[in-house]
Coordinates of C-alpha atoms and ligand atoms in Angstrom, one line a residue:
M1 CA -5.2 -17.3 -28.6
T2 CA -8.3 -15.2 -27.8
V3 CA -8.4 -11.6 -29.1
A4 CA -8.0 -10.4 -25.5
A5 CA -4.9 -12.6 -24.9
D6 CA -3.4 -11.4 -28.2
D7 CA -4.2 -7.8 -27.3
L8 CA -2.6 -8.2 -23.8
D9 CA 0.6 -9.5 -25.4
T10 CA 0.7 -6.6 -27.9
F11 CA 0.0 -4.1 -25.1
M12 CA 2.6 -5.5 -22.8
N13 CA 5.3 -5.8 -25.5
G14 CA 4.8 -2.1 -26.2
L15 CA 4.9 -1.2 -22.5
K16 CA 8.1 -3.2 -21.9
R17 CA 9.7 -1.6 -25.0
R18 CA 8.9 1.9 -23.7
N19 CA 9.9 1.2 -20.1
P20 CA 13.0 -1.1 -20.2
G21 CA 14.5 -2.4 -17.0
E22 CA 11.3 -1.7 -14.9
P23 CA 10.2 -5.2 -13.8
E24 CA 7.9 -4.1 -10.9
F25 CA 6.1 -1.6 -13.2
H26 CA 5.6 -4.3 -15.9
Q27 CA 4.3 -6.7 -13.3
A28 CA 1.7 -4.2 -11.8
V29 CA 0.5 -3.1 -15.3
Q30 CA 0.2 -6.7 -16.5
E31 CA -1.9 -7.7 -13.5
V32 CA -4.4 -4.8 -14.2
A33 CA -4.3 -5.2 -18.0
G34 CA -5.2 -8.9 -17.6
S35 CA -8.6 -7.8 -16.2
I36 CA -9.1 -4.6 -18.2
I37 CA -8.4 -5.8 -21.8
P38 CA -11.1 -8.5 -21.8
F39 CA -13.5 -6.0 -20.1
I40 CA -13.1 -3.3 -22.8
Q41 CA -13.3 -5.7 -25.8
D42 CA -16.9 -4.7 -26.3
K43 CA -16.5 -1.1 -25.2
P44 CA -14.9 0.8 -28.1
K45 CA -15.0 4.2 -26.3
Y46 CA -12.3 3.1 -23.9
I47 CA -10.2 1.4 -26.7
K48 CA -10.5 4.3 -29.1
M49 CA -9.5 6.9 -26.5
R50 CA -6.5 4.7 -25.5
I51 CA -7.5 4.9 -21.8
L52 CA -5.4 2.0 -20.6
E53 CA -2.3 3.2 -22.5
R54 CA -2.7 6.6 -21.0
L55 CA -3.1 5.3 -17.5
A56 CA 0.1 3.3 -17.9
E57 CA 2.1 6.5 -18.8
P58 CA 2.5 8.7 -15.7
D59 CA 1.3 12.3 -16.0
R60 CA 4.7 13.3 -14.7
V61 CA 7.9 11.9 -13.1
V62 CA 10.1 14.1 -11.0
A63 CA 13.6 12.8 -9.9
F64 CA 16.0 14.9 -7.9
R65 CA 19.2 14.8 -5.9
V66 CA 18.9 14.8 -2.1
C67 CA 22.1 15.9 -0.3
W68 CA 22.5 15.8 3.5
E69 CA 25.1 15.7 6.1
D70 CA 25.5 12.8 8.5
D71 CA 26.5 13.0 12.2
E72 CA 30.2 12.5 11.3
G73 CA 30.1 15.5 8.9
N74 CA 30.2 13.3 5.7
I75 CA 28.1 14.6 2.8
R76 CA 25.6 12.0 1.6
V77 CA 23.8 11.9 -1.7
N78 CA 20.5 10.1 -2.3
R79 CA 17.9 10.1 -5.1
G80 CA 14.4 11.3 -4.5
Y81 CA 11.3 10.9 -6.7
R82 CA 7.7 11.8 -7.1
V83 CA 5.6 9.9 -9.7
Q84 CA 2.3 11.7 -10.4
N85 CA 0.4 9.0 -12.3
C86 CA -3.1 10.3 -12.8
N87 CA -5.2 13.2 -11.4
A88 CA -8.4 12.5 -13.4
I89 CA -10.6 12.2 -10.2
G90 CA -8.7 14.3 -7.7
P91 CA -5.3 15.6 -6.6
Y92 CA -2.4 13.1 -6.8
K93 CA -2.4 11.1 -3.5
G94 CA -0.1 8.4 -2.3
G95 CA 2.7 7.6 0.1
I96 CA 6.4 8.3 0.3
R97 CA 8.7 5.4 0.8
F98 CA 12.3 5.6 2.2
H99 CA 14.0 2.3 1.6
P100 CA 17.3 1.3 -0.1
S101 CA 15.3 -0.8 -2.6
V102 CA 13.4 2.3 -4.0
T103 CA 13.8 2.7 -7.7
L104 CA 11.8 4.4 -10.4
S105 CA 10.3 1.0 -11.3
V106 CA 9.1 0.5 -7.8
L107 CA 7.5 3.9 -7.5
K108 CA 5.9 3.7 -11.0
F109 CA 4.3 0.4 -10.0
L110 CA 3.1 1.9 -6.7
A111 CA 1.7 5.1 -8.4
F112 CA -0.1 3.1 -11.0
E113 CA -1.7 0.8 -8.4
Q114 CA -2.6 3.8 -6.3
T115 CA -4.7 5.3 -9.1
F116 CA -7.1 2.3 -9.0
K117 CA -7.0 1.9 -5.2
N118 CA -7.9 5.5 -4.6
S119 CA -10.7 5.3 -7.1
L120 CA -12.1 2.2 -5.2
T121 CA -12.4 4.3 -2.0
G122 CA -15.0 6.4 -3.7
L123 CA -13.2 9.6 -2.5
P124 CA -11.8 12.2 -4.9
M125 CA -8.2 11.3 -5.1
G126 CA -5.8 10.7 -8.0
G127 CA -2.8 8.4 -7.9
G128 CA 0.8 9.2 -7.0
K129 CA 3.8 7.8 -5.1
G130 CA 7.2 9.1 -4.1
G131 CA 10.3 8.2 -2.1
A132 CA 14.0 7.9 -2.0
D133 CA 16.7 5.2 -1.8
F134 CA 17.5 6.4 1.7
N135 CA 17.9 3.8 4.4
P136 CA 16.5 5.2 7.7
K137 CA 17.8 2.1 9.6
G138 CA 20.6 3.0 12.1
K139 CA 20.3 6.7 11.4
S140 CA 20.0 9.1 14.3
D141 CA 16.9 11.3 14.7
N142 CA 18.9 14.3 13.6
E143 CA 20.1 12.5 10.5
V144 CA 16.6 11.6 9.6
M145 CA 15.5 15.2 10.2
R146 CA 18.2 16.6 7.9
F147 CA 17.3 14.1 5.2
C148 CA 13.6 14.8 5.4
Q149 CA 14.3 18.6 5.2
S150 CA 16.5 18.2 2.2
F151 CA 14.0 15.9 0.5
M152 CA 11.2 18.4 1.1
T153 CA 13.3 21.4 -0.1
E154 CA 12.9 20.0 -3.6
L155 CA 9.6 18.2 -3.3
H156 CA 7.7 21.2 -2.0
R157 CA 7.5 22.9 -5.4
H158 CA 5.7 19.9 -6.9
I159 CA 3.0 19.3 -4.3
G160 CA 0.2 21.2 -2.6
P161 CA -3.2 20.5 -0.9
D162 CA -5.0 20.7 -4.2
T163 CA -2.2 19.4 -6.3
D164 CA -0.5 16.4 -4.7
V165 CA -0.8 15.2 -1.1
P166 CA 1.8 12.7 0.0
A167 CA 1.7 10.5 3.1
G168 CA 3.7 7.7 4.7
D169 CA 4.7 4.2 3.5
I170 CA 7.6 1.9 4.2
G171 CA 10.2 3.8 6.3
V172 CA 8.0 6.9 6.6
G173 CA 5.9 7.2 9.7
A174 CA 4.8 9.9 12.1
R175 CA 8.4 11.1 12.8
E176 CA 9.3 11.6 9.1
I177 CA 5.9 13.2 8.3
G178 CA 6.5 15.7 11.1
Y179 CA 9.9 16.7 9.8
M180 CA 8.6 17.0 6.2
F181 CA 5.5 19.0 7.2
G182 CA 7.6 21.4 9.3
Q183 CA 9.9 22.0 6.3
Y184 CA 7.0 22.5 3.9
K185 CA 5.4 25.0 6.2
R186 CA 8.6 26.9 6.6
L187 CA 9.3 27.0 2.8
E188 CA 5.8 27.9 1.7
N189 CA 4.8 29.9 4.8
Q190 CA 1.5 28.1 4.6
F191 CA -0.2 25.8 7.1
T192 CA -2.3 23.5 4.8
G193 CA -3.2 19.8 4.6
V194 CA -0.4 19.1 2.2
L195 CA 0.5 15.8 3.8
T196 CA -1.6 13.2 5.6
G197 CA -0.7 11.0 8.5
K198 CA 0.2 14.1 10.5
G199 CA 0.4 14.3 14.3
M200 CA -2.9 15.2 16.0
E201 CA -1.5 18.5 17.1
F202 CA -1.1 19.7 13.6
G203 CA -4.1 18.5 11.6
G204 CA -3.8 14.7 11.8
S205 CA -6.8 12.5 11.8
L206 CA -7.8 9.9 14.4
I207 CA -7.4 6.3 13.3
R208 CA -5.2 7.1 10.3
T209 CA -2.4 5.1 12.1
E210 CA -4.7 2.0 12.5
A211 CA -6.6 2.4 9.2
T212 CA -4.6 0.3 6.7
G213 CA -4.2 -2.8 9.0
Y214 CA -7.8 -2.6 10.2
G215 CA -9.1 -2.2 6.7
T216 CA -7.2 -5.3 5.5
I217 CA -8.9 -7.3 8.2
Y218 CA -12.3 -5.8 7.5
M219 CA -11.9 -6.9 3.9
M220 CA -11.3 -10.5 5.0
Q221 CA -14.2 -10.2 7.5
D222 CA -16.5 -9.2 4.7
M223 CA -15.3 -12.0 2.4
L224 CA -15.8 -14.5 5.2
T225 CA -19.2 -13.2 6.1
R226 CA -20.3 -13.6 2.5
V227 CA -19.5 -17.3 2.7
G228 CA -21.1 -17.7 6.1
D229 CA -17.9 -17.8 8.1
G230 CA -15.9 -15.5 10.5
F231 CA -12.6 -14.9 12.3
E232 CA -13.3 -16.8 15.5
G233 CA -10.7 -19.5 16.1
K234 CA -8.9 -19.0 12.8
T235 CA -5.1 -19.4 12.8
C236 CA -3.6 -16.4 11.0
L237 CA -0.1 -15.7 9.5
V238 CA 0.9 -12.0 9.4
S239 CA 4.2 -10.9 7.8
G240 CA 5.9 -7.6 8.6
S241 CA 5.9 -5.9 12.0
G242 CA 5.5 -2.3 10.9
N243 CA 2.5 0.0 10.7
V244 CA 0.2 -2.2 8.6
A245 CA 1.2 -5.5 10.3
Q246 CA 0.8 -4.1 13.8
Y247 CA -2.8 -3.0 13.3
A248 CA -3.8 -6.0 11.2
A249 CA -2.6 -8.2 14.1
E250 CA -4.5 -6.0 16.6
K251 CA -7.8 -6.3 14.7
I252 CA -7.4 -10.1 14.2
I253 CA -7.0 -10.5 17.9
Q254 CA -10.1 -8.3 18.6
L255 CA -12.1 -10.4 16.2
G256 CA -11.1 -13.7 17.9
G257 CA -8.5 -14.9 15.5
K258 CA -5.0 -16.3 16.5
V259 CA -1.9 -14.5 15.1
V260 CA 0.9 -17.0 15.1
T261 CA 3.6 -15.2 13.0
M262 CA 5.0 -11.8 12.4
S263 CA 8.3 -10.9 10.6
D264 CA 10.8 -8.2 9.6
S265 CA 13.4 -8.1 6.9
S266 CA 15.7 -10.5 8.9
G267 CA 13.3 -13.3 9.6
F268 CA 10.0 -14.3 11.3
I269 CA 8.8 -15.3 14.7
H270 CA 6.4 -18.3 15.2
V271 CA 4.3 -18.2 18.3
P272 CA 2.1 -21.4 18.2
G273 CA 0.0 -20.2 21.2
G274 CA -0.7 -16.9 19.5
I275 CA 0.4 -13.3 19.9
D276 CA -1.9 -11.7 22.4
E277 CA -2.4 -8.0 23.2
E278 CA 0.5 -7.9 25.6
K279 CA 3.0 -9.5 23.2
L280 CA 1.8 -7.2 20.5
A281 CA 2.3 -4.2 22.7
Y282 CA 5.9 -5.4 23.2
I283 CA 6.4 -5.8 19.5
I284 CA 5.0 -2.3 18.7
D285 CA 7.3 -0.8 21.3
L286 CA 10.3 -2.8 20.0
K287 CA 9.7 -1.7 16.4
N288 CA 8.4 1.9 16.8
V289 CA 10.3 3.2 19.9
K290 CA 13.4 1.1 20.3
R291 CA 13.6 0.5 16.5
G292 CA 15.0 -3.0 17.3
R293 CA 14.9 -6.3 15.5
L294 CA 12.1 -8.8 15.9
E295 CA 14.5 -11.5 16.9
E296 CA 14.7 -9.8 20.3
A297 CA 11.2 -11.0 21.0
T298 CA 12.7 -14.5 21.7
K299 CA 14.1 -13.0 24.9
Q300 CA 10.7 -11.7 25.9
F301 CA 8.3 -14.5 25.3
E302 CA 8.1 -18.1 24.1
C303 CA 8.5 -18.3 20.4
T304 CA 10.8 -19.7 17.7
Y305 CA 12.8 -17.4 15.4
H306 CA 13.5 -18.3 11.7
A307 CA 16.3 -16.2 10.4
G308 CA 16.2 -15.3 6.7
E309 CA 12.8 -17.0 6.2
R310 CA 9.2 -16.0 5.5
P311 CA 6.2 -17.4 7.4
W312 CA 4.3 -18.9 4.4
N313 CA 5.1 -22.6 5.1
V314 CA 3.5 -22.5 8.5
P315 CA 0.0 -24.1 8.3
C316 CA -2.8 -21.6 8.7
D317 CA -6.4 -20.7 7.9
L318 CA -5.8 -17.2 6.8
A319 CA -2.7 -15.2 5.6
F320 CA -2.0 -11.5 5.6
P321 CA 1.2 -10.3 3.8
C322 CA 1.9 -6.9 5.3
A323 CA 5.6 -6.3 4.6
T324 CA 6.5 -5.6 1.0
Q325 CA 6.2 -6.4 -2.7
N326 CA 6.8 -9.9 -4.0
E327 CA 7.1 -11.5 -0.6
I328 CA 4.9 -14.5 -1.6
S329 CA 6.5 -16.6 -4.3
G330 CA 4.6 -19.0 -6.6
A331 CA 5.9 -21.9 -4.5
E332 CA 4.9 -20.2 -1.2
A333 CA 1.4 -19.5 -2.6
K334 CA 1.1 -23.2 -3.5
A335 CA 2.3 -24.2 0.0
L336 CA -0.3 -22.0 1.6
I337 CA -3.1 -23.6 -0.4
K338 CA -1.7 -27.1 0.2
N339 CA -1.6 -26.5 4.0
G340 CA -5.2 -25.5 4.1
C341 CA -5.2 -21.8 3.9
M342 CA -8.7 -20.6 2.9
G343 CA -8.1 -16.8 2.5
I344 CA -5.5 -14.1 1.8
S345 CA -6.0 -10.4 2.2
E346 CA -3.0 -8.3 1.1
G347 CA -2.0 -5.5 3.4
A348 CA 1.2 -4.8 1.5
N349 CA 1.3 -3.5 -2.1
M350 CA 1.7 -6.3 -4.7
P351 CA 3.0 -8.8 -2.1
T352 CA 2.2 -11.9 -4.3
V353 CA 4.0 -12.6 -7.6
Q354 CA 1.7 -13.2 -10.6
E355 CA 2.2 -17.0 -10.4
G356 CA 1.0 -17.0 -6.8
I357 CA -2.0 -14.8 -7.7
D358 CA -2.9 -17.3 -10.5
A359 CA -2.6 -20.2 -8.0
F360 CA -5.0 -18.4 -5.5
I361 CA -7.6 -17.7 -8.2
E362 CA -7.4 -21.1 -9.7
S363 CA -7.9 -22.8 -6.3
K364 CA -10.9 -20.5 -5.7
I365 CA -9.8 -19.6 -2.2
L366 CA -10.8 -16.1 -0.9
F367 CA -8.2 -13.6 -2.3
A368 CA -8.4 -9.9 -1.7
P369 CA -5.8 -8.0 -3.8
S370 CA -3.8 -5.2 -2.3
K371 CA -5.5 -2.4 -4.2
A372 CA -8.8 -3.3 -2.5
A373 CA -7.5 -4.8 0.8
N374 CA -5.2 -2.0 1.9
A375 CA -7.3 0.9 0.7
G376 CA -8.4 1.8 4.2
G377 CA -5.2 3.7 4.8
V378 CA -5.5 6.1 1.9
A379 CA -9.3 6.3 2.6
V380 CA -8.7 7.7 6.0
S381 CA -6.0 10.0 4.4
G382 CA -8.8 11.3 2.2
L383 CA -10.9 11.9 5.3
E384 CA -7.9 13.7 6.9
M385 CA -7.9 16.0 3.7
S386 CA -11.6 16.7 4.2
Q387 CA -11.2 17.6 7.8
N388 CA -8.2 19.9 7.0
S389 CA -10.1 21.7 4.2
A390 CA -13.1 22.2 6.6
R391 CA -10.7 23.0 9.5
I392 CA -12.5 20.6 11.8
S393 CA -11.7 17.3 13.5
W394 CA -14.1 14.4 13.5
K395 CA -14.5 12.2 16.5
E396 CA -13.2 8.6 16.7
P397 CA -16.5 6.7 16.5
E398 CA -17.5 8.6 13.4
L399 CA -14.2 7.9 11.7
Q400 CA -14.3 4.2 12.7
Q401 CA -17.7 3.9 11.1
L402 CA -16.6 5.7 7.9
L403 CA -13.6 3.3 7.6
R404 CA -15.8 0.3 8.1
D405 CA -18.4 1.5 5.6
I406 CA -15.8 2.4 3.0
M407 CA -14.2 -1.1 3.2
Q408 CA -17.7 -2.7 3.0
G409 CA -18.3 -0.6 -0.1
I410 CA -15.1 -1.7 -1.7
H411 CA -15.9 -5.3 -0.9
D412 CA -19.4 -5.0 -2.5
N413 CA -18.0 -3.2 -5.5
C414 CA -15.5 -6.1 -6.1
V415 CA -18.4 -8.5 -5.9
E416 CA -20.4 -6.5 -8.4
Y417 CA -17.7 -6.6 -11.0
G418 CA -16.0 -9.9 -10.0
A419 CA -18.8 -12.4 -9.5
E420 CA -18.5 -15.4 -11.7
Q421 CA -20.7 -18.3 -12.5
G422 CA -21.1 -20.8 -9.6
G423 CA -20.9 -18.1 -6.9
Y424 CA -17.1 -17.6 -7.0
V425 CA -16.0 -14.0 -6.7
N426 CA -12.8 -13.0 -8.5
Y427 CA -11.9 -10.0 -6.3
L428 CA -8.9 -9.2 -8.4
K429 CA -11.0 -8.8 -11.5
G430 CA -13.6 -6.9 -9.5
A431 CA -11.1 -4.5 -8.0
N432 CA -9.4 -3.8 -11.3
I433 CA -12.6 -3.1 -13.2
A434 CA -14.3 -1.2 -10.5
G435 CA -11.3 1.0 -10.0
F436 CA -10.8 1.5 -13.7
V437 CA -14.3 2.5 -14.7
K438 CA -14.5 5.7 -12.6
V439 CA -11.1 7.0 -13.7
A440 CA -11.7 6.0 -17.3
D441 CA -15.1 7.8 -17.5
A442 CA -13.6 11.0 -16.0
M443 CA -10.8 10.8 -18.7
L444 CA -13.4 10.4 -21.4
A445 CA -15.1 13.5 -20.2
Y446 CA -11.9 15.5 -20.5
G447 CA -11.2 14.5 -24.1
V448 CA -7.5 14.2 -25.2
V449 CA -5.4 15.8 -22.5
Ligands
LIG501 P1 6.8 0.0 7.8 O1 8.0 0.6 7.4 O2 6.0 0.5 9.0 O3 7.0 -1.6 8.0 C1 7.5 -2.4 7.0 C2 7.7 -3.8 7.5 O4 8.0 -4.6 6.4 C3 8.8 -3.9 8.5 O5 8.5 -5.0 9.4 C4 10.0 -4.2 7.6 O6 11.0 -4.9 8.2 C5 9.3 -5.1 6.5 N1 10.0 -5.0 5.3 C6 10.2 -3.9 4.6 N2 10.9 -4.1 3.5 C7 11.1 -5.4 3.4 C8 11.8 -6.3 2.5 N3 12.3 -5.8 1.4 N4 11.8 -7.6 2.8 C9 11.2 -8.1 4.0 N5 10.6 -7.3 4.9 C10 10.5 -6.0 4.6 O7 5.8 0.0 6.5 P2 4.2 -0.1 6.4 O8 3.8 -1.1 7.4 O9 3.7 1.2 6.3 O10 4.1 -0.8 4.9 C11 4.1 -2.2 4.7 C12 3.4 -2.4 3.4 O11 2.1 -1.9 3.4 C13 4.1 -1.8 2.1 O12 3.9 -2.6 1.0 C14 3.3 -0.5 1.9 O13 3.4 -0.1 0.6 C15 1.9 -1.0 2.2 N6 0.9 0.0 2.6 C16 1.1 0.9 3.6 C17 0.1 1.8 3.9 C18 0.3 2.7 5.1 O14 -0.7 3.4 5.4 N7 1.4 2.7 5.8 C19 -1.1 1.9 3.1 C20 -1.2 0.8 2.1 C21 -0.2 -0.1 1.9 P3 12.3 -4.1 8.9 O15 11.8 -3.6 10.2 O16 13.3 -5.1 9.0 O17 12.6 -3.0 7.9
LIG502 O1 0.0 2.5 -0.4 C1 -0.8 3.3 0.2 O2 -2.0 3.4 0.0 C2 -0.2 4.2 1.2 N1 1.0 4.1 1.5 C3 -1.0 5.3 1.9 C4 -1.2 6.5 1.0 C5 -1.9 7.6 1.6 O3 -1.9 8.7 0.9 O4 -2.4 7.6 2.7

C-alpha cells in the first residue's frame, strides 16, 4: 500500500469509530479524503494542523424536538436538526431538507459536502445543512405551516444573516421558506436576509429557482466544450421531477438536447420522442401545484411508466441524476457506461455510490461531481445574500451572467487541480482539492480554534 492509501485507511477507521452508525457521512468523507490525503502528503502545514480531521468534525450540531398539531387535532412529534460544519470562509450556508429519510448521518454528509461546494463558488459562505424527518407529502398547507412555524421556533436562536443562512432542499420550496421566514421575522422582530430562496416580494432573488438545474447543465456544457462537443442532438436521462430536475430539463431543451426520462420516488417515465417545453410545463404544474405523482403523465402524453424503477438502464448520451443520494448503484453506473453514456453531471447531492464513481473515473467519461455540478443554486443564494445586505435587487440578465460565469469558474478550477497526464480531467479530484485549499488556508490563518 502507498503511504496515502495507508493514511486514508487510518483516517477513515478513526472517523468511523468516532461516528458510528452514520454510513452517509462516512461515504461523503471518504470520497473527499481520497483526493485530499494524497494532495497533502507533501504539504506538512495541512497535516500538522489537522485540517482534514477538523473539517470532518462539525463546528456544532443542534438537534431538537418539533411538536405540531395535525388537522385532526393529533399531536405529532418530529426531530429537527441544524449541522453547522465550518464557518472558516463565511456564515454557515446550506439548505433545509424535510423528508422521512432525514437522519443526523444524512445531514452531516450534506453539511460536510456543502463546505467544499460553497468554497468552490468563490463566494464567502461556510457550510451547513439542516432539516427534519417530517414528510410533507399528503399534508395540508395548514399542517405544513404549523410544522414550519414550530421548526423555526427553535431554529431561530441558532441562525442569523451573519451567522447561518438556511435555504431550501428536498421537501422545502417557496411555500416552506415563506412560512419559515414569516415566523423568524415574528420571533426576532427583524426583517433580514436570514433565509434564501425567498419570494420576490420579500427579498428573494431572480433565477434562484432555476439556478441549481441550470448550473448542472452549464457544467456539462463546459465539459463538452472542452472536448469539442455540445448538447445538440444528445439523448439525456434526468432523474427526479422536483426543483433541480425541472430546470435541468428546461436548460437541456433550450440547448438542443433531448430529455427522455424524468422520475419521482415511485418510478420513472420514458418518453422516447423527448419531453418538450409543453410536456415539461405539465410536469412542473403536476409536481409543484397539484403535488401529484409522475405516473399521471401517462394520461396526458405518450410515454411508458416504470413503477419502482430508476432510469439508468435506458441508453443515452448524457445522464443527470437530480433526485437524491445513492440513486446510481455500481451496477447502474456500469450499465450507463456500457450503453454508451459519455457524461454525467450530478444535480443531486452524492447521487452516485463510490463504486459507481470509481467506474466513471476508470472509464474516463466526463464526470462532474455534485459539489461542483450543483453549486449554481447556493451561488445564487450567495448573490441573494449580497442583494439583501445592500437592500437592492439585481436584474435578470445580470444574474444570469453571474451564474454562467460562476459555473465556468468552477469548471476551470476543477481543470486546474484535476488535469492528469494524457488530457483527462478528473473533475472529482479537481473539485475536492480546489474546494479544500481555500477553506484550509483560512483555517491556518486562524490558528487552533
Ligand atoms: P425536490 O423536493 O424539489 O424534488 C426532489 C425530487 O427527487 C422529487 O422528484 C422526489 O420524488 C425525488 N426524490 C426525493 N427523495 C427520493 C428518494 N429517496 N428516492 C427517489 N426519489 C426521491 O428537491 P430538489 O429538487 O430541491 O433536490 C433534489 C436534489 O438536489 C437533492 O439531492 C438536493 O440535495 C439537491 N440540491 C438541491 C438544490 C436546490 O437548490 N434545491 C441545490 C443543490 C443540490 P417525490 O416527488 O416522489 O418525492
Ligand atoms: O445542496 C445545496 O446546495 C442546496 N440545497 C442549496 C443551499 C443554499 O443555501 O442555497
